Coordinates of C-alpha atoms in Angstrom, one line a residue:
X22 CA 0.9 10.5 -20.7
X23 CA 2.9 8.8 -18.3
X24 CA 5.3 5.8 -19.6
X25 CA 4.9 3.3 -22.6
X26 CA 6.9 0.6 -20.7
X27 CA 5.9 -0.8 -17.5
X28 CA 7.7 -2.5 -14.9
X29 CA 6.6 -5.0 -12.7
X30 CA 7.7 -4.8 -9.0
X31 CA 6.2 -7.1 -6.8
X32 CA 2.5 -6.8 -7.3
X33 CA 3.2 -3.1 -8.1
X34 CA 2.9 -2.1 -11.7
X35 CA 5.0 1.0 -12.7
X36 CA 4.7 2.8 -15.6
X37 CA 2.1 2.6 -18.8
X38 CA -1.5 4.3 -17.6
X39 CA -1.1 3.3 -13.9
X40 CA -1.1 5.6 -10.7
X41 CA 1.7 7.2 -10.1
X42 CA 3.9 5.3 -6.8
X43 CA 4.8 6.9 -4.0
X44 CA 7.9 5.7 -2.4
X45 CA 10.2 6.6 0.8
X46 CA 13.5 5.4 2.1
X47 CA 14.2 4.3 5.2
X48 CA 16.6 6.2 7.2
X49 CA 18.8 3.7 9.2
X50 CA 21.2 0.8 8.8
X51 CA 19.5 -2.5 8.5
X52 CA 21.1 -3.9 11.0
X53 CA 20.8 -1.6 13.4
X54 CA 16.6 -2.4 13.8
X55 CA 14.1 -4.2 15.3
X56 CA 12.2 -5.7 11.8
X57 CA 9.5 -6.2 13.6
X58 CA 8.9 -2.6 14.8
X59 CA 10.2 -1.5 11.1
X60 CA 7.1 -3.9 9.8
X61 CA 4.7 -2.3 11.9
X62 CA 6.0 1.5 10.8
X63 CA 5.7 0.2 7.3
X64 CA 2.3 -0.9 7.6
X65 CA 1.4 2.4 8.7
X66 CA 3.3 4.1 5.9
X67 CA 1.4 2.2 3.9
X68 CA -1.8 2.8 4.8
X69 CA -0.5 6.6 4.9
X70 CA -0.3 6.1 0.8
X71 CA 3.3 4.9 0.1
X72 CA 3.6 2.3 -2.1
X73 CA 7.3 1.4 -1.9
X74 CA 10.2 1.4 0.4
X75 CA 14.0 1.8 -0.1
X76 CA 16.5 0.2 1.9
X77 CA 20.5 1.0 1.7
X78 CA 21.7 -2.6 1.9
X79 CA 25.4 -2.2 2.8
X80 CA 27.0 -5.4 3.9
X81 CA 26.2 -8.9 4.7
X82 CA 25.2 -8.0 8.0
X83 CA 22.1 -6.6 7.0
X84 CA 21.1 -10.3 5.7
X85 CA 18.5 -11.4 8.3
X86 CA 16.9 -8.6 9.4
X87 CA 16.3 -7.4 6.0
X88 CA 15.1 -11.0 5.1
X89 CA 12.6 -10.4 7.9
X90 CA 11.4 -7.1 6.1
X91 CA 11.0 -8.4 2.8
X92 CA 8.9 -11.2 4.1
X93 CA 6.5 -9.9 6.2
X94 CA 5.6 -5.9 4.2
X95 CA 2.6 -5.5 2.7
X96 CA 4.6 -3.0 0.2
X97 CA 7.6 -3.9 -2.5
X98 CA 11.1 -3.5 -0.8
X99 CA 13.6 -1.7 -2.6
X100 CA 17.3 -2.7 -2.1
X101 CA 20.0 0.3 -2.5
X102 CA 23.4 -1.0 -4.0
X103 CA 26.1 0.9 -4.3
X104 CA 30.1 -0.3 -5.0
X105 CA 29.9 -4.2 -4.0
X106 CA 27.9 -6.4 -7.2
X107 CA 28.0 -9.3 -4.5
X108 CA 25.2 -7.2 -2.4
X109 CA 22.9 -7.0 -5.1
X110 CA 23.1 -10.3 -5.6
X111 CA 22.2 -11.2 -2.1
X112 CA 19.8 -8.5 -1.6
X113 CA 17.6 -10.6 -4.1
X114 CA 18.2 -13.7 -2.4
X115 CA 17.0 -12.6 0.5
X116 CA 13.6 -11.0 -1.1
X117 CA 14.0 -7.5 -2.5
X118 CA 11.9 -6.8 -5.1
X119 CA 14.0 -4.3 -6.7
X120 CA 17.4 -3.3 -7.1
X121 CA 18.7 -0.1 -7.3
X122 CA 22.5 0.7 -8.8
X123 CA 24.1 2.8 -10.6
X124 CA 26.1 0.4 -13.1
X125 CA 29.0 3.4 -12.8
X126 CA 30.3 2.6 -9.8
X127 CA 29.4 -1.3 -9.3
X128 CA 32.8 -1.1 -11.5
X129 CA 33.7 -3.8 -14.6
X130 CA 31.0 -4.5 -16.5
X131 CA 30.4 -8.1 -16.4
X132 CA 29.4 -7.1 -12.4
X133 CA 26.7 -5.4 -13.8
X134 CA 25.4 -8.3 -16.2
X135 CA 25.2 -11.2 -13.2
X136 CA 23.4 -8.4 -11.4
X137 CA 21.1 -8.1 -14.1
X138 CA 21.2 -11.7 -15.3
X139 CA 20.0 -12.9 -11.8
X140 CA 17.1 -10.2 -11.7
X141 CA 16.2 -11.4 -14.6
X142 CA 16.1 -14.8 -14.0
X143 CA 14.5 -14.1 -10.6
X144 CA 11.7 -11.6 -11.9
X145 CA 13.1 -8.5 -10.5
X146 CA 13.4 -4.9 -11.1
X147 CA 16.0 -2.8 -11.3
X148 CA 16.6 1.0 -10.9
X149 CA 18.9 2.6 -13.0
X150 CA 19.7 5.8 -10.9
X151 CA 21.9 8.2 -12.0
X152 CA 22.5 11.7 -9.9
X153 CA 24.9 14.5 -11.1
X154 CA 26.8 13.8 -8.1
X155 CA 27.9 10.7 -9.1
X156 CA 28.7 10.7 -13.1
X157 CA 31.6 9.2 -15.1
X158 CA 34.5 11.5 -15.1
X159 CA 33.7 14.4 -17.5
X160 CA 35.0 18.0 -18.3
X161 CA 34.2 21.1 -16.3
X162 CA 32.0 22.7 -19.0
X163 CA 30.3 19.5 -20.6
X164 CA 26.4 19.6 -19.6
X165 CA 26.1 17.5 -17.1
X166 CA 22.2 16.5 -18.2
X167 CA 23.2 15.4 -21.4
X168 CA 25.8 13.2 -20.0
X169 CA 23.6 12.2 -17.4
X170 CA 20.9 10.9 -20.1
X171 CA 23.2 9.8 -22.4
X172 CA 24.9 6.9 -19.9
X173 CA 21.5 5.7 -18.5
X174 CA 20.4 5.0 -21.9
X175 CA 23.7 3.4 -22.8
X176 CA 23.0 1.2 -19.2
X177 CA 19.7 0.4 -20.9
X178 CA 21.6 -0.7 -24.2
X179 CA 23.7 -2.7 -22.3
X180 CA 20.6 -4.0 -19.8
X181 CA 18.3 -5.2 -23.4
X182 CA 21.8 -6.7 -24.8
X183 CA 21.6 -9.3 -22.0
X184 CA 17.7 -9.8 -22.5
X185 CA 16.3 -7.6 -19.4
X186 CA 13.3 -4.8 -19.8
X187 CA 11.9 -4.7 -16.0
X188 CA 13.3 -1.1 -15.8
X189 CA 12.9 2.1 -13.8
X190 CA 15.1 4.8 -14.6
X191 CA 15.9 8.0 -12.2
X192 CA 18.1 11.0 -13.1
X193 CA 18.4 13.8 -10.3
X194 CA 20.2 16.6 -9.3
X195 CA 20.2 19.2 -6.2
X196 CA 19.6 21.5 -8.8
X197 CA 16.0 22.1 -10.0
X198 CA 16.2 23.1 -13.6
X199 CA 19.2 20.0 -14.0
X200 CA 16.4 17.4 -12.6
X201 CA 13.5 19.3 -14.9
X202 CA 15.7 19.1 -17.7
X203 CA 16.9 15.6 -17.6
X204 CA 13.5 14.3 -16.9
X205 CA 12.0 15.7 -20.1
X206 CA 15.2 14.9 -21.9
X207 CA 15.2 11.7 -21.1
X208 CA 11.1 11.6 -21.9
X209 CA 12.0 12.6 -25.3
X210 CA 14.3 9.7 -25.8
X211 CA 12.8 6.8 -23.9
X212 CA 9.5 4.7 -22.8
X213 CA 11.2 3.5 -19.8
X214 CA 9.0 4.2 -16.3
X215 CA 10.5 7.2 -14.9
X216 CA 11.3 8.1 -11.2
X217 CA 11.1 11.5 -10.4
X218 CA 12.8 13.5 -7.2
X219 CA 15.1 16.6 -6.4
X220 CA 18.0 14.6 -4.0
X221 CA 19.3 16.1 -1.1
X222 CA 16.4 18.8 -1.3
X223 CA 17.0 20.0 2.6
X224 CA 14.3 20.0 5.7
X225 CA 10.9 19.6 5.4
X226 CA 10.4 23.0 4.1
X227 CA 12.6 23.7 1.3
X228 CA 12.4 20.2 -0.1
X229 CA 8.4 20.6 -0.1
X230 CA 8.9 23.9 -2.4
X231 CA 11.8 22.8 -4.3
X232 CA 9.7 19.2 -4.9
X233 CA 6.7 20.7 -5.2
X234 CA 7.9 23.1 -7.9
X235 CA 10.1 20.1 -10.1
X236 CA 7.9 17.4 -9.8
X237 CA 4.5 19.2 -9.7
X238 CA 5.8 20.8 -13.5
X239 CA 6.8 17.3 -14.5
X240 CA 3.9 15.7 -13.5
X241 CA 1.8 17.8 -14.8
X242 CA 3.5 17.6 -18.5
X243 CA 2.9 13.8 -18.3
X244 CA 6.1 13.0 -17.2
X245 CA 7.2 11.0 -14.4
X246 CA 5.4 7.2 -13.1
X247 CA 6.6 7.1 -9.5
X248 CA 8.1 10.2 -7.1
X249 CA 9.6 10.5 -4.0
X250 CA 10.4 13.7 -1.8
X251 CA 13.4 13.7 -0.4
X252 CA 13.6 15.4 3.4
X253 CA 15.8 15.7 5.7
X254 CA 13.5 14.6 8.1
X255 CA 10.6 11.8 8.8
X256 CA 10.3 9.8 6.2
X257 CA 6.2 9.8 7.2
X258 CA 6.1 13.8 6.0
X259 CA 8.2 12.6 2.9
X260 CA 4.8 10.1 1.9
X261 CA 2.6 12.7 3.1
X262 CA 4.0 15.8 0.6
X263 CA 4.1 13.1 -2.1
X264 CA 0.4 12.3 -1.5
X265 CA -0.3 16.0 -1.2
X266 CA 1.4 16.9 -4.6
X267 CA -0.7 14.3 -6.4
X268 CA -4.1 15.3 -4.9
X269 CA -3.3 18.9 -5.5
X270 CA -2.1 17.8 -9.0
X271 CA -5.8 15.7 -9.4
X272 CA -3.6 12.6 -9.7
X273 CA -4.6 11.1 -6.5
X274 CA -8.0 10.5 -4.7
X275 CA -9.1 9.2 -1.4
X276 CA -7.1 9.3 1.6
X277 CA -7.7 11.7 4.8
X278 CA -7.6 15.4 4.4
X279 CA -6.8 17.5 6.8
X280 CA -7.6 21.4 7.2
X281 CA -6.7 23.0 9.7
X282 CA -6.0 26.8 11.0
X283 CA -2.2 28.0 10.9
X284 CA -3.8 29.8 14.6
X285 CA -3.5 33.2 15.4
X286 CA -4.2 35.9 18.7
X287 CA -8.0 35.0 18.3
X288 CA -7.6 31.1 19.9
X289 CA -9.0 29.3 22.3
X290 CA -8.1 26.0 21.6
X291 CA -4.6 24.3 21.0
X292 CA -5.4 23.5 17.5
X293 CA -1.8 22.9 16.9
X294 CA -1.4 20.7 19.7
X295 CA -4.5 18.9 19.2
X296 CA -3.4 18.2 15.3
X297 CA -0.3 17.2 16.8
X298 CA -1.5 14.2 19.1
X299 CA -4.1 12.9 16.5
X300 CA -2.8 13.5 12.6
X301 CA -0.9 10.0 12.9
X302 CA -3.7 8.1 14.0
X303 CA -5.4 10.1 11.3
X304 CA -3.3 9.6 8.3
X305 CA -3.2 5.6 8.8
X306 CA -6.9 5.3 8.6
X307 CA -8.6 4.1 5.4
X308 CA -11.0 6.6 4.3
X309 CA -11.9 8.9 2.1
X310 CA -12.5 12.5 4.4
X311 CA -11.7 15.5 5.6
X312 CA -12.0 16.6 9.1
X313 CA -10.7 19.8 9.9
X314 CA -9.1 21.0 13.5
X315 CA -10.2 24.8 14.3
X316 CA -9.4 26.9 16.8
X317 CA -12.0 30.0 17.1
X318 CA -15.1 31.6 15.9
X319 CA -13.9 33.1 13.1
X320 CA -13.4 30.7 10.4
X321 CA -14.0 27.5 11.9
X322 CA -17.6 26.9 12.0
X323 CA -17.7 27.4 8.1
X324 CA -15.0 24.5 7.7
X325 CA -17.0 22.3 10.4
X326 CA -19.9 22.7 8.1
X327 CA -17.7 21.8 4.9
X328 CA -16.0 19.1 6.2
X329 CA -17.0 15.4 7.1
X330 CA -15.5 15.6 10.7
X331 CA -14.3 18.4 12.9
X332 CA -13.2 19.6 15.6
X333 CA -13.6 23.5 16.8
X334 CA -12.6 25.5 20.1
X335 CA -14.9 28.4 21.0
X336 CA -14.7 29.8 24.3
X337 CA -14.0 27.4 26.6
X338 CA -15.8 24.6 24.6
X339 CA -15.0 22.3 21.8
X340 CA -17.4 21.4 19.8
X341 CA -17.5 18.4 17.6
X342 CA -19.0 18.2 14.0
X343 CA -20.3 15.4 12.0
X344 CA -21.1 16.1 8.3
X345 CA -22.0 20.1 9.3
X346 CA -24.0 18.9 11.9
X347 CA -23.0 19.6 15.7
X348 CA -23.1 16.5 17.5
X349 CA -21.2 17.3 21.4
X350 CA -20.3 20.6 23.2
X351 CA -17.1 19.1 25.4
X352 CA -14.7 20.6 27.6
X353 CA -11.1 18.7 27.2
X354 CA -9.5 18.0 24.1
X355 CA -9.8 14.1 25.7
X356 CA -13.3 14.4 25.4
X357 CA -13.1 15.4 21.6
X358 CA -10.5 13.2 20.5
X359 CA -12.4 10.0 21.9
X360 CA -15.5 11.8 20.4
X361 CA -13.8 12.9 16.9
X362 CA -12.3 8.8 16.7
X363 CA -15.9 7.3 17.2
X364 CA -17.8 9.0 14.7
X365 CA -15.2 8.1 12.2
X366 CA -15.2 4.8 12.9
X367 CA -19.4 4.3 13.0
X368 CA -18.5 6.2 10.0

């Protein structure tokens, strides 16, 4: 059962019996871009499956281009505040849809209320997020979950006292059984929607096992109404493992699936390359199939036949499938690329 509340983020409903959200975080300073090139990669994230996308807003600077942003993305823009109450303010006066503090370190707590007062009045959400990295000051052997819990829901106390509800809350640790724990702790103890992630889980490769692991056990306990994976990395593989944990989970349907061969001494096609060159054009298509990317006799005939689309090296030919059916014998991986992208699209 995912949560009893629901917040309201743009269009985007989070919480109650909706899909789970997918969300990234952009990785450089705001005004250091070209919005326009960010709008385009957004668009494409989008259509990759994410749902939302953070922002660290940290000084004034960032005004106008981030205005841009918010303006012109198909997806709900998150605004990242930490320290300065002022830039949460004029985060959401120049269009985020959500704020994100911690209330901790904003500092006095009438800061906190005309953050939350103008949210309120402007119809936005906030994120309460809380990491153990970044608690009140405590002693060496109090349990940090507890006092992690404990102060979000005395933020949330403090958030209904002045008449606001439109609430996401996220509790995370580097530290897997910390972030399990405080997630169902917190479950046990409120209906807010919860967002689940293991923060600064590593490369691509550790954070997919260490996310995999927390959020897949969470998830699949009910708990948990929008995730990110945190990698130190592309923020495109950071939608894509989100989107793969749901669909393994049977949380999430549709989208492109790839299968493809991990390639071996038997070869005689680049699969790897060829994935390479075409997964992004791939992944930003909306449809609902797989097409798998072979690379000998072996194995890859069988997934040609299983899949809607494929592509298979044999010899010094690559053949290209449609729905098990062999529809051209080429010889570059040109050929089959141009081949692959127009029977998907008569598709």
């Amino acid at each position: 059962m995912n949560s009893k509340l629901k917040a309201i983020v743009r269009n985007t409903v989070i919480g109650g019996n909706e899909p789970i959200k997918v969300q990234t975080m952009y990785d450089d300073k705001i005004s250091d871009i070209n919005p326009e090139i960010v709008v385009g990669k957004i668009n494409d994230l989008s259509l990759m499956g994410c749902d939302l996308i953070r922002f660290s807003y940290v000084s004034s600077m960032d005004g106008e281009n981030f205005r841009y942003i918010t303006s012109h993305s198909p997806i709900p823009v998150v605004a990242d505040i930490h320290f300065d109450y002022r830039l949460a303010l004029e985060a959401m006066d120049n269009g985020a849809d959500k704020i994100r503090i911690n209330p901790g370190n904003i500092g006095d707590k009438w800061k906190t209320k005309m953050v939350v007062e103008k949210a309120r009045d402007m119809g936005k959400a906030i994120r309460i997020g809380l990491n153990t990295g970044s608690l009140p000051k405590h002693g060496k052997n109090d349990d940090v979950v507890e006092l992690m819990v404990n102060t979000a829901l005395e933020y949330i106390s403090d958030f209904e006292a002045w008449n606001f509800n439109n609430i996401v809350v996220s509790l995370k640790s580097s530290d897997i059984d910390n972030t399990m724990r405080a997630a169902r702790l917190f479950n046990e103890k409120s209906g807010y929607p919860f967002h689940l992630g293991v923060t600064e889980a590593g490369n691509a490769i550790t954070s997919a096992v260490r996310s995999t692991w927390a959020l897949g056990n969470l998830l699949k306990e009910g708990i948990g109404d929008t995730i990110r994976v945190s990698i130190n990395g592309s923020i495109e593989d950071e939608v894509l493992c989100a989107n793969e944990i749901l669909r393994t989970l049977g949380l999430k349907k549709g989208g492109v699936r790839i299968v493809a061969c991990p390639r071996c001494g038997r070869h005689t096609f680049d699969s790897h390359g060829f994935l390479n060159e075409i997964q992004h054009r791939l992944l930003t298509l909306n449809k609902d199939i797989t097409v798998a990317v072979m690379g000998c006799s072996v194995n890859g005939p069988g997934e040609a036949h299983g899949a809607d689309f494929a592509v298979c090296g044999n010899g010094r030919k690559i053949f290209v499938y449609s729905h098990g059916s062999l529809v051209s014998s080429l010889s570059s991986k040109e050929e089959a690329e141009k081949e692959l992208f127009r029977l998907i699209e008569e598709e």
